[in-house]
CSV table of C-alpha atoms in Angstrom, one decimal:
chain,number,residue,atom,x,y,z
S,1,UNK,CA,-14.8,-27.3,33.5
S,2,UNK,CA,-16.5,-29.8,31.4
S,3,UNK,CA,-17.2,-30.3,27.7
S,4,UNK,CA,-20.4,-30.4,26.2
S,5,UNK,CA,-20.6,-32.6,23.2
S,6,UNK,CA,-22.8,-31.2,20.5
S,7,UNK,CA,-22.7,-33.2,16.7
S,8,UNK,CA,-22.5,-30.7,14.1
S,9,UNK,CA,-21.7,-31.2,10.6
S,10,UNK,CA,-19.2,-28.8,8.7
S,11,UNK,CA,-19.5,-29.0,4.9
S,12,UNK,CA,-15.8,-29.0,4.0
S,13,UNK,CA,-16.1,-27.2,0.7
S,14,UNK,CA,-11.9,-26.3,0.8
S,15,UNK,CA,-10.0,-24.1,1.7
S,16,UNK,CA,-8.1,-20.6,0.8
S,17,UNK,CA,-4.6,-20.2,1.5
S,18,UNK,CA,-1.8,-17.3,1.1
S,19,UNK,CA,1.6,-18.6,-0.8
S,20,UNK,CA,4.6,-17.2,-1.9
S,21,UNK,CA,8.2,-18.4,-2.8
S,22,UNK,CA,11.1,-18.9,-0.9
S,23,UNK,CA,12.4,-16.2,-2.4
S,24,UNK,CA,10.0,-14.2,-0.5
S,25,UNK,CA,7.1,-11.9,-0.8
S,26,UNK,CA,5.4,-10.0,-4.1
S,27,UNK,CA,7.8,-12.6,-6.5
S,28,UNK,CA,4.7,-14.1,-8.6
S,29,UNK,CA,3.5,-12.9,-11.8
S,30,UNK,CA,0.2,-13.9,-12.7
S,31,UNK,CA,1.2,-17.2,-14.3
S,32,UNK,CA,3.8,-18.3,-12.2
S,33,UNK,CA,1.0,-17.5,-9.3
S,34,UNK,CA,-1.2,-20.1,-11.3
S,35,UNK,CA,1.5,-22.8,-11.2
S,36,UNK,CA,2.6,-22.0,-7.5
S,37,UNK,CA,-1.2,-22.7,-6.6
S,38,UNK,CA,-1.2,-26.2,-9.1
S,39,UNK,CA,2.2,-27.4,-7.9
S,40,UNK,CA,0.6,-27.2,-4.1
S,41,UNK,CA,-2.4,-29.6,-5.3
S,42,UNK,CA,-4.6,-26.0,-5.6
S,43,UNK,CA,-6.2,-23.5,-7.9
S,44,UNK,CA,-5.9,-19.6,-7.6
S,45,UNK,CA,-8.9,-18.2,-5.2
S,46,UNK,CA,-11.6,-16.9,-6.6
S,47,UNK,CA,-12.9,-13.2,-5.0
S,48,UNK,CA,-16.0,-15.4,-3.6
S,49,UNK,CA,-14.0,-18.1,-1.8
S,50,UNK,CA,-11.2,-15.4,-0.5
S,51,UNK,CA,-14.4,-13.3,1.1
S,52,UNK,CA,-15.4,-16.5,2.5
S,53,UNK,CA,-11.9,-17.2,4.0
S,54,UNK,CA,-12.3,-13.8,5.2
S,55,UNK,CA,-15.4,-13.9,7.4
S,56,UNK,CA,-14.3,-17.3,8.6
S,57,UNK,CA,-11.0,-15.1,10.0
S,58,UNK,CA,-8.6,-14.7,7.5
S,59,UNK,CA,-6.2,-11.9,8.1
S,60,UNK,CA,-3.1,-11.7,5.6
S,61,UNK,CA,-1.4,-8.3,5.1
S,62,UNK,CA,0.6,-9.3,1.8
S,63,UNK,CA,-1.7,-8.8,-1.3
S,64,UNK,CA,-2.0,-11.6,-3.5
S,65,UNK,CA,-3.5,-12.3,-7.3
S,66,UNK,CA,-6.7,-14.0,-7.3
S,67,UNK,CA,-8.4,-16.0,-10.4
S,68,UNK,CA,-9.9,-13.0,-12.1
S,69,UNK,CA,-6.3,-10.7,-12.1
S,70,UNK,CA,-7.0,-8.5,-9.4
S,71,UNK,CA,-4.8,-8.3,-6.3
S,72,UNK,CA,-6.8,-8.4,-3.0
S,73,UNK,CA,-5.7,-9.1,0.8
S,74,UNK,CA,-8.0,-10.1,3.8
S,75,UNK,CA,-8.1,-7.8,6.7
S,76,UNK,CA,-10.0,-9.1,10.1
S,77,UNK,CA,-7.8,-6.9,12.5
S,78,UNK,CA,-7.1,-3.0,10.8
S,79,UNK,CA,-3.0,-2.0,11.8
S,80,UNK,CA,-1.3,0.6,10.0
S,81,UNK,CA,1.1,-1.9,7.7
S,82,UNK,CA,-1.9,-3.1,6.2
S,83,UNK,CA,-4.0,-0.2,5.2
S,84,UNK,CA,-4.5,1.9,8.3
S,85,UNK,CA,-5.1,1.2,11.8
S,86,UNK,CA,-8.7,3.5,11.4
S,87,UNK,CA,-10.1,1.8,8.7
S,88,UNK,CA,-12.5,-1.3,8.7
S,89,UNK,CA,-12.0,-4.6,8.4
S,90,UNK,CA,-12.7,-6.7,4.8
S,91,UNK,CA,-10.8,-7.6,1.4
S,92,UNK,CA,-8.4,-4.7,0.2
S,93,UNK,CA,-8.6,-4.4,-3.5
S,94,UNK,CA,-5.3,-3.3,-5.3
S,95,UNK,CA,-6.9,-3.7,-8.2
S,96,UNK,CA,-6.3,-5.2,-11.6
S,97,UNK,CA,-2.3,-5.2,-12.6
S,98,UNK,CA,-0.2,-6.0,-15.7
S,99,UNK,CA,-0.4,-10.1,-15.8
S,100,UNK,CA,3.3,-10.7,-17.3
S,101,UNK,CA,5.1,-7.9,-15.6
S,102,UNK,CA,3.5,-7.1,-12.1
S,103,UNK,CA,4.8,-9.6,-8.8
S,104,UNK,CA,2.6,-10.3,-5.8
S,105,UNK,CA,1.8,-12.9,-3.9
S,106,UNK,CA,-1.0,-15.7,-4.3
S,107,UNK,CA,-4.5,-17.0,-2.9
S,108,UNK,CA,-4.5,-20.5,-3.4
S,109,UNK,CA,-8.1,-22.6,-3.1
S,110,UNK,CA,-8.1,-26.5,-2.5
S,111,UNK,CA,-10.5,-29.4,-1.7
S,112,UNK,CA,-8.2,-31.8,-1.5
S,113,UNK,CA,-7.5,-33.2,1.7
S,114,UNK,CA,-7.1,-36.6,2.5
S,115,UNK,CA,-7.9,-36.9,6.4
S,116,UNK,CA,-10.7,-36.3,9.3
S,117,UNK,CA,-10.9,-33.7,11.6
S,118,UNK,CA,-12.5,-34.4,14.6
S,119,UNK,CA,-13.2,-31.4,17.0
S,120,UNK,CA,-14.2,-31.4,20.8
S,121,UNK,CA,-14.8,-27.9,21.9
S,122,UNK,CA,-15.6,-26.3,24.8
S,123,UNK,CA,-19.4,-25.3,24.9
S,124,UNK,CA,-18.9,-21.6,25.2
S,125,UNK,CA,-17.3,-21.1,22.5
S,126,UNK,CA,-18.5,-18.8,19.5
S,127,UNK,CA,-19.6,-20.4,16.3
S,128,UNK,CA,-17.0,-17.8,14.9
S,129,UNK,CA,-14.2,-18.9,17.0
S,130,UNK,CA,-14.8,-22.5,16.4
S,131,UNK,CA,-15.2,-21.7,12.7
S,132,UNK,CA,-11.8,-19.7,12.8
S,133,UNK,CA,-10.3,-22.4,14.7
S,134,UNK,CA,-11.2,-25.6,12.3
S,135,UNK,CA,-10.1,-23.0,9.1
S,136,UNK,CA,-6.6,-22.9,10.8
S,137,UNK,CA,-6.2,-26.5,11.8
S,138,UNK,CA,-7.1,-27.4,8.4
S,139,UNK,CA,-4.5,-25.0,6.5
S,140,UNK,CA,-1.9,-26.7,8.9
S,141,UNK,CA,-2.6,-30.4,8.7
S,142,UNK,CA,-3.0,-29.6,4.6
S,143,UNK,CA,0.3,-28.1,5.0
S,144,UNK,CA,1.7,-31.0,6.8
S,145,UNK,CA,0.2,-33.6,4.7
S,146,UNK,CA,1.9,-32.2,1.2
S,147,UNK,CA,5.0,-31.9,3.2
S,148,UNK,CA,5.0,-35.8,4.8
S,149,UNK,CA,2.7,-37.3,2.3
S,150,UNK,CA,0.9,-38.5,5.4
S,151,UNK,CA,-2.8,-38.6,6.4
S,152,UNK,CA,-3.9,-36.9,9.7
S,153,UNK,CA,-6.6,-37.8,12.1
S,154,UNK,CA,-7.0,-35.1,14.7
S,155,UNK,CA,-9.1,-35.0,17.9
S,156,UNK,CA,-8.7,-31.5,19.6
């Protein structure tokens, strides 16, 4: 099988990620969620850039705060821990909770990232897929380069 080469450009605007603490899930309050986010080089999500995240393939089942105090999640694939497995795919609002005393989970937003991705893809792949597929490898090698304070190059 061959590859067909194809330039394309991606406008790297950022990218939305789920936190929490080590101490695990639904630990946050509102403005420990906004320091989580800033001590990972990010700000909280806005509803705009986590429905972004979303239709470029998001799926988280833990609900998180978001920059305007609600507490949302991003469903792609409906299963019964995360709302039902009969009901449709999108952002699950919990709604808007106590800021002080409520815990969740975070939606972090950055556009800071300090290498180049470089992707070679097979030809038949959907613009979806390939779009789901650079989201993911860019979460990871921002992961990597706050943990190794090292830049990535990538070629897939």
């Amino acid at each position: 099988m061959g590859l067909l080469t194809t330039p394309c450009f991606l406008l790297w605007t950022g990218v939305v990620f789920p936190y929490f603490p080590r101490l695990g899930r639904y630990n946050l309050n509102f403005h420990e969620a906004q320091q989580a986010c800033l001590d990972q080089d990010a700000v909280i999500a806005s509803f705009d850039q986590l429905y972004d995240a979303w239709r470029g393939g998001l799926d988280w089942c833990n609900a998180g705060w978001l920059s305007d105090g609600s507490v949302q999640y991003p469903i792609t694939k409906p299963r019964e821990p995360c709302g039902g497995q009969n009901t449709v795919p999108g952002v699950r609002n919990y709604g808007f909770w106590d800021k002080d005393k409520s815990r969740y989970d975070v939606f972090c937003f950055t556009s800071n990232f300090n290498g180049k991705i470089i992707t070679v893809l097979p030809s038949f792949l959907s613009h979806r897929l390939f779009h789901t597929i650079t989201l993911h490898l860019a979460f990871n090698l921002i992961f990597l380069e706050k943990q190794t304070k090292t830049s990535f190059e990538v070629l897939l």
